[in-house]
Amino acid sequence: MPPQDRYVIAGGSGVLGRLLAAWWSRQGKEVVVLSRRADFSSEAARTVVWDGVSLDGWQRELDGAAALVNLTGRSVNCRYTARNRREILASRIDSTRVLGEALRRAEHPPPVWLNASTATLYRHSLDEPQDESVTEFVATPAAKDAFSIEVAQAWERTLWEADVPGVRRVALRAAMVFGRDPEGVFGVLQRLARWGLGGAMGDGKQMVSWIHETDFCRAIDWLIEHHELEGPVNLAAPGPLSNRAMMAAVRQAVGRRWGLPATRGMLELGAIFLRTETELILKSRYVVPTRLLASGFRFEFPEFRGAVGDLVGGSV
Ligand SMILES: NC(=O)c1ccc[n+]([C@@H]2O[C@H](COP(=O)([O-])OP(=O)(O)OC[C@H]3O[C@@H](n4cnc5c(N)ncnc54)[C@H](OP(=O)(O)O)[C@@H]3O)[C@@H](O)[C@H]2O)c1
């Protein structure tokens, strides 16, 4: 039997890593997950321990690999205390830097390196879709997004500064990935809606960019196969919608006709109790996938209602 192509997912024990590992494993690919946890196990992948900071033997997995995807990053779903800010930034910068170092030293580095970034990089926009042609990233005090934009820029800068001749690099500017994992964002929204808390958030006018989990995985495969695609790429469905419309569809998906709307003040208070930040729901993310569409990628789930209908196994 010919040797299988090896796909390495750094930070692959998280929501998106588990999704992608399962996707590739179903295709019969060999998947290696780099994790800090020796006890992380999965049927879809082989775990190799790293610390996300230094070279310590794990880099051998990159030699001869077909692709590297880096999904490492301390969760941003927390209060932005000084310590959490440090961890959010360092986990992304350190992992990206050390992967660049490993690729530089590899005898046969993979031809392509996809590194997570985020659609939150773009400005808070209510009226103008943001795509990869935008090069100025401006924070909006009311959206409290200065820190996230700073992190995203530093993260991408580290990727572009890596000295990795012959390795094609793509920054995955991913929107919220809607999938079946109860730990993911759709799981959280469904629980809120079931508890009767699925009303519009804030004034409900902020835009939400999202992508169905299948399209996320299909887009990753597409980026690996399409050698002409390099640089930043938005991973977001072509049909962003308002928070009000999104919550209406989520309520319908869980069979709730009504949900308590949450004012900005209520959300600020709730965020303190839930140890999170309102930016995650109040920032208007109006992000569209211009480069994917221009390259010929076709979304299986371009519209939100079709996407959530698929996820809950009904029509919405
Ligand atoms: N989910 C989304 O909708 C979405 C959207 C846009 C961008 N992103 C970005 O995509 C990446 C993956 O997202 P995800 O939802 O899969 O995240 P996740 O579930 O939080 O998983 C991220 C992984 O990063 C590793 N990690 C956490 N803290 C770390 C630290 N301090 N140092 C080194 N490694 C650390 C963990 O692996 P170990 O504990 O096994 O080491 C964890 O499993 C993240 O960078 C996220 O910001 C996600």
Coordinates of C-alpha atoms and ligand atoms in Angstrom, one line a residue:
M1 CA 0.0 0.0 0.0
P2 CA 1.4 3.4 -0.8
P3 CA 2.2 5.7 2.2
Q4 CA -0.7 8.0 3.1
D5 CA -0.4 11.7 2.9
R6 CA 0.1 13.2 6.3
Y7 CA -1.9 16.2 7.4
V8 CA -0.7 18.0 10.5
I9 CA -3.1 20.1 12.6
A10 CA -1.4 22.2 15.3
G11 CA -3.9 23.0 18.1
G12 CA -6.0 20.3 16.6
S13 CA -7.7 19.2 19.8
G14 CA -10.1 22.1 19.8
V15 CA -13.5 22.5 18.1
L16 CA -12.2 23.2 14.6
G17 CA -9.3 20.8 14.9
R18 CA -11.6 17.9 15.9
L19 CA -13.9 18.8 13.0
L20 CA -11.1 18.9 10.4
A21 CA -9.4 15.7 11.8
A22 CA -12.7 13.8 11.5
W23 CA -13.2 15.2 8.0
W24 CA -9.8 14.1 6.8
S25 CA -9.9 10.8 8.6
R26 CA -13.2 10.0 6.7
Q27 CA -11.2 10.7 3.5
G28 CA -8.7 8.1 4.6
K29 CA -5.9 10.6 5.3
E30 CA -3.3 10.2 8.1
V31 CA -3.9 13.1 10.5
V32 CA -1.5 14.2 13.2
V33 CA -2.6 16.6 16.0
L34 CA -0.1 18.7 17.9
S35 CA -1.4 19.2 21.4
R36 CA 0.0 20.2 24.8
R37 CA -2.1 17.4 26.3
A38 CA -0.5 14.0 26.2
D39 CA -3.9 12.5 27.2
F40 CA -5.7 14.0 24.2
S41 CA -6.9 11.1 22.1
S42 CA -9.1 10.8 19.0
E43 CA -10.0 8.0 16.6
A44 CA -9.3 10.4 13.8
A45 CA -5.8 11.4 14.5
R46 CA -2.5 10.5 16.1
T47 CA -1.5 12.9 18.9
V48 CA 2.0 14.3 19.1
V49 CA 2.9 16.5 22.1
W50 CA 4.3 20.0 21.8
D51 CA 4.3 23.1 23.9
G52 CA 3.4 25.5 21.1
V53 CA 6.5 27.5 21.9
S54 CA 9.7 25.5 21.3
L55 CA 11.2 22.9 19.0
D56 CA 11.3 19.6 20.8
G57 CA 11.1 16.6 18.4
W58 CA 7.5 17.2 17.2
Q59 CA 8.8 19.0 14.2
R60 CA 9.7 15.7 12.5
E61 CA 6.0 15.3 11.8
L62 CA 6.2 18.2 9.3
D63 CA 8.9 16.6 7.2
G64 CA 7.2 15.2 4.2
A65 CA 3.8 16.2 5.3
A66 CA 1.1 17.1 2.7
A67 CA -0.1 20.2 4.6
L68 CA 0.1 22.1 7.9
V69 CA -2.9 23.8 9.4
N70 CA -2.4 25.8 12.6
L71 CA -5.5 26.2 14.7
T72 CA -3.8 27.0 18.0
G73 CA -5.0 29.8 20.3
R74 CA -6.3 30.3 23.8
S75 CA -10.0 30.8 23.6
V76 CA -11.2 34.4 23.3
N77 CA -14.4 33.5 25.1
C78 CA -13.2 35.0 28.4
R79 CA -12.9 38.3 30.2
Y80 CA -10.0 40.3 28.7
T81 CA -8.0 40.6 31.9
A82 CA -4.3 41.4 31.5
R83 CA -3.4 37.8 32.0
N84 CA -5.9 36.5 29.5
R85 CA -4.9 39.1 27.0
R86 CA -1.3 37.9 27.3
E87 CA -2.3 34.3 26.8
I88 CA -4.6 35.1 23.9
L89 CA -1.8 36.9 22.1
A90 CA 1.2 34.7 23.1
S91 CA -0.5 31.4 22.2
R92 CA -1.1 32.6 18.6
I93 CA 2.2 34.4 18.1
D94 CA 4.4 31.8 19.7
S95 CA 2.8 28.8 17.9
T96 CA 2.9 30.6 14.5
R97 CA 6.6 31.6 15.1
V98 CA 7.7 28.1 16.1
L99 CA 5.9 26.5 13.2
G100 CA 7.7 28.8 10.9
E101 CA 11.0 27.9 12.5
A102 CA 10.2 24.2 12.1
L103 CA 9.2 24.6 8.5
R104 CA 12.4 26.5 7.8
R105 CA 14.5 23.7 9.2
A106 CA 12.5 20.8 7.5
E107 CA 14.3 19.0 4.8
H108 CA 11.0 18.4 2.9
P109 CA 8.5 21.0 4.3
P110 CA 4.8 20.6 3.3
P111 CA 4.0 22.7 0.2
V112 CA 1.3 24.6 2.1
W113 CA 0.7 26.2 5.5
L114 CA -2.7 27.4 6.5
N115 CA -2.7 29.5 9.6
A116 CA -5.8 30.5 11.6
S117 CA -6.6 34.2 11.7
T118 CA -10.0 35.8 12.2
A119 CA -12.7 37.7 10.4
T120 CA -12.8 39.9 13.5
L121 CA -9.8 41.7 12.0
Y122 CA -12.2 43.8 9.8
R123 CA -13.8 46.9 11.1
H124 CA -17.2 47.1 12.8
S125 CA -19.3 47.6 9.7
L126 CA -23.1 47.8 9.5
D127 CA -23.4 48.8 5.9
E128 CA -20.3 47.9 3.8
P129 CA -19.2 44.3 3.2
Q130 CA -15.5 43.8 4.0
D131 CA -13.3 41.6 1.9
E132 CA -9.6 40.8 1.3
S133 CA -9.1 44.1 -0.6
V134 CA -9.4 46.0 2.7
T135 CA -6.0 46.8 4.1
E136 CA -6.8 49.2 6.9
F137 CA -8.2 47.7 10.1
V138 CA -9.7 50.3 12.3
A139 CA -11.1 49.7 15.8
T140 CA -14.5 51.1 16.9
P141 CA -14.6 52.0 20.6
A142 CA -18.3 51.1 20.9
A143 CA -17.5 47.6 19.5
K144 CA -14.6 47.2 22.0
D145 CA -12.6 45.5 19.3
A146 CA -9.2 47.2 19.6
F147 CA -7.6 44.3 21.3
S148 CA -8.9 41.7 18.9
I149 CA -7.8 43.7 15.9
E150 CA -4.4 44.1 17.4
V151 CA -4.1 40.3 18.1
A152 CA -5.2 39.4 14.5
Q153 CA -2.7 41.8 12.9
A154 CA 0.2 40.6 15.1
W155 CA -0.9 37.0 14.3
E156 CA -0.9 37.5 10.5
R157 CA 2.4 39.6 10.7
T158 CA 4.1 36.6 12.4
L159 CA 2.9 34.3 9.6
W160 CA 4.1 36.6 6.8
E161 CA 7.4 37.3 8.5
A162 CA 8.3 33.6 8.7
D163 CA 11.2 32.6 6.5
V164 CA 9.8 29.5 4.7
P165 CA 11.0 29.4 1.1
G166 CA 8.8 27.2 -1.1
V167 CA 5.9 27.0 1.4
R168 CA 2.7 28.7 0.3
R169 CA 1.0 30.5 3.1
V170 CA -2.7 31.3 3.7
A171 CA -4.2 33.3 6.6
L172 CA -7.6 31.8 7.3
R173 CA -9.8 34.8 8.2
A174 CA -12.5 32.6 9.6
A175 CA -16.0 33.8 10.6
M176 CA -17.9 31.9 13.3
V177 CA -18.1 28.3 12.3
F178 CA -21.6 26.8 12.8
G179 CA -21.5 23.1 13.4
R180 CA -22.8 20.2 15.4
D181 CA -20.3 20.3 18.2
P182 CA -22.2 21.4 21.4
E183 CA -19.1 23.3 22.4
G184 CA -19.2 25.4 19.3
V185 CA -21.0 28.7 18.8
F186 CA -24.2 27.1 17.4
G187 CA -24.4 24.9 20.5
V188 CA -24.3 27.9 22.7
L189 CA -26.9 29.8 20.7
Q190 CA -29.3 26.8 20.7
R191 CA -29.1 26.5 24.4
L192 CA -29.8 30.2 24.9
A193 CA -32.9 29.9 22.6
R194 CA -34.1 26.8 24.4
W195 CA -33.9 28.7 27.7
G196 CA -36.1 31.5 26.2
L197 CA -33.1 33.8 25.8
G198 CA -32.9 33.7 22.0
G199 CA -34.1 37.3 21.3
A200 CA -32.1 39.9 19.4
M201 CA -28.9 41.0 21.1
G202 CA -28.3 44.7 21.5
D203 CA -30.3 46.5 18.8
G204 CA -30.0 43.4 16.7
K205 CA -28.7 45.3 13.7
Q206 CA -25.1 44.2 13.9
M207 CA -24.2 41.8 11.1
V208 CA -23.1 38.3 11.6
S209 CA -20.7 36.5 9.3
W210 CA -20.7 32.7 9.7
I211 CA -19.8 29.5 7.8
H212 CA -21.2 26.0 8.0
E213 CA -18.8 23.4 9.2
T214 CA -18.9 21.4 6.0
D215 CA -18.0 24.5 4.0
F216 CA -15.2 25.3 6.4
C217 CA -13.7 21.8 5.7
R218 CA -14.4 22.0 2.0
A219 CA -12.7 25.5 1.9
I220 CA -9.6 24.1 3.6
D221 CA -9.4 21.3 1.0
W222 CA -9.9 23.9 -1.7
L223 CA -7.1 26.1 -0.4
I224 CA -4.8 23.2 -0.2
E225 CA -5.6 22.1 -3.8
H226 CA -5.5 25.6 -5.3
H227 CA -1.9 26.5 -5.6
E228 CA -2.7 30.0 -6.9
L229 CA -4.3 31.0 -3.6
E230 CA -1.9 32.6 -1.2
G231 CA -2.3 35.4 1.4
P232 CA -5.4 36.2 3.4
V233 CA -8.6 34.4 2.5
N234 CA -12.0 35.0 4.2
L235 CA -13.8 31.8 5.3
A236 CA -17.3 33.2 5.6
A237 CA -20.5 32.3 3.8
P238 CA -21.7 34.7 1.1
G239 CA -24.9 35.4 3.1
P240 CA -24.1 37.3 6.3
L241 CA -27.3 38.4 8.1
S242 CA -28.3 40.7 11.0
N243 CA -28.1 39.4 14.6
R244 CA -31.9 39.8 14.7
A245 CA -32.4 37.6 11.6
M246 CA -29.9 35.1 12.9
M247 CA -31.6 34.7 16.3
A248 CA -35.0 34.3 14.6
A249 CA -33.6 31.4 12.6
V250 CA -32.0 29.9 15.7
R251 CA -35.3 30.1 17.6
Q252 CA -37.1 28.4 14.7
A253 CA -34.4 25.7 14.6
V254 CA -35.1 24.8 18.3
G255 CA -38.9 25.3 18.0
R256 CA -39.2 28.4 20.2
R257 CA -41.5 31.2 18.9
W258 CA -40.2 33.9 21.2
G259 CA -37.0 34.8 22.9
L260 CA -36.1 37.5 25.4
P261 CA -34.3 40.3 23.7
A262 CA -31.2 41.5 25.5
T263 CA -30.3 45.1 25.7
R264 CA -26.7 46.2 25.6
G265 CA -26.8 46.9 29.3
M266 CA -28.1 43.4 30.1
L267 CA -25.5 41.9 27.9
E268 CA -22.7 43.9 29.6
L269 CA -23.9 42.7 32.9
G270 CA -24.4 39.1 31.7
A271 CA -20.9 39.1 30.2
I272 CA -19.4 39.8 33.6
F273 CA -21.2 36.9 35.2
L274 CA -20.5 34.6 32.2
R275 CA -16.8 35.6 32.2
T276 CA -16.9 36.7 28.6
E277 CA -16.9 39.9 26.5
T278 CA -19.8 41.6 24.7
E279 CA -17.6 42.2 21.7
L280 CA -18.2 38.6 20.7
I281 CA -21.9 39.4 20.0
L282 CA -22.1 43.1 19.6
K283 CA -19.4 43.7 17.0
S284 CA -20.8 43.9 13.5
R285 CA -18.9 41.5 11.3
Y286 CA -19.9 42.1 7.7
V287 CA -17.4 39.9 6.0
V288 CA -17.7 38.3 2.6
P289 CA -15.7 35.6 0.8
T290 CA -14.6 37.4 -2.3
R291 CA -11.4 35.5 -3.0
L292 CA -13.0 32.0 -2.5
L293 CA -15.8 32.9 -4.9
A294 CA -13.5 34.4 -7.4
S295 CA -11.4 31.2 -7.4
G296 CA -14.5 29.2 -8.3
F297 CA -15.4 27.8 -4.8
R298 CA -19.1 27.1 -4.5
F299 CA -20.7 27.0 -1.0
E300 CA -22.9 24.1 -0.2
F301 CA -24.6 26.3 2.4
P302 CA -24.6 29.9 1.2
E303 CA -27.6 31.0 3.3
F304 CA -28.1 30.8 7.0
R305 CA -31.5 29.2 7.2
G306 CA -30.3 26.3 4.9
A307 CA -27.2 25.9 7.0
V308 CA -29.0 25.7 10.4
G309 CA -31.8 23.5 8.9
D310 CA -29.1 21.1 7.8
L311 CA -27.5 21.1 11.3
V312 CA -30.7 20.4 13.1
G313 CA -32.0 18.0 10.5
G314 CA -35.1 19.9 9.5
S315 CA -36.2 23.0 7.5
V316 CA -35.8 26.4 8.9
Ligands
LIG1 N1 -14.4 28.5 16.2 C1 -14.5 29.5 15.4 O1 -15.7 29.8 15.0 C2 -13.4 30.4 15.0 C3 -13.6 31.5 14.1 C4 -12.5 32.3 13.7 C5 -11.3 32.0 14.2 N2 -11.1 30.9 15.0 C6 -9.7 30.6 15.4 O2 -9.3 29.3 15.0 C7 -8.6 28.7 16.0 C8 -9.2 27.4 16.4 O3 -10.5 27.6 16.9 P1 -11.3 26.6 17.9 O4 -12.7 27.1 18.0 O5 -11.0 25.2 17.4 O6 -10.5 26.9 19.2 P2 -10.4 26.0 20.6 O7 -11.5 25.0 20.6 O8 -10.3 26.9 21.7 O9 -9.0 25.2 20.3 C9 -7.8 25.8 20.2 C10 -6.7 24.9 20.6 O10 -5.6 25.7 20.9 C11 -4.8 25.1 21.9 N3 -4.5 26.1 23.0 C12 -5.3 26.7 23.8 N4 -4.7 27.6 24.6 C13 -3.3 27.5 24.3 C14 -2.2 28.1 24.8 N5 -2.2 29.0 25.8 N6 -1.0 27.7 24.2 C15 -0.9 26.8 23.2 N7 -2.0 26.2 22.7 C16 -3.2 26.5 23.2 C17 -5.6 24.0 22.6 O11 -5.0 22.8 22.3 P3 -4.2 21.9 23.5 O12 -4.9 22.2 24.8 O13 -4.5 20.5 23.1 O14 -2.8 22.2 23.4 C18 -7.0 24.1 21.9 O15 -7.5 22.8 21.7 C19 -8.4 29.6 17.2 O16 -7.2 30.3 17.0 C20 -9.5 30.6 17.0 O17 -9.2 31.9 17.5 C21 -12.1 30.1 15.4

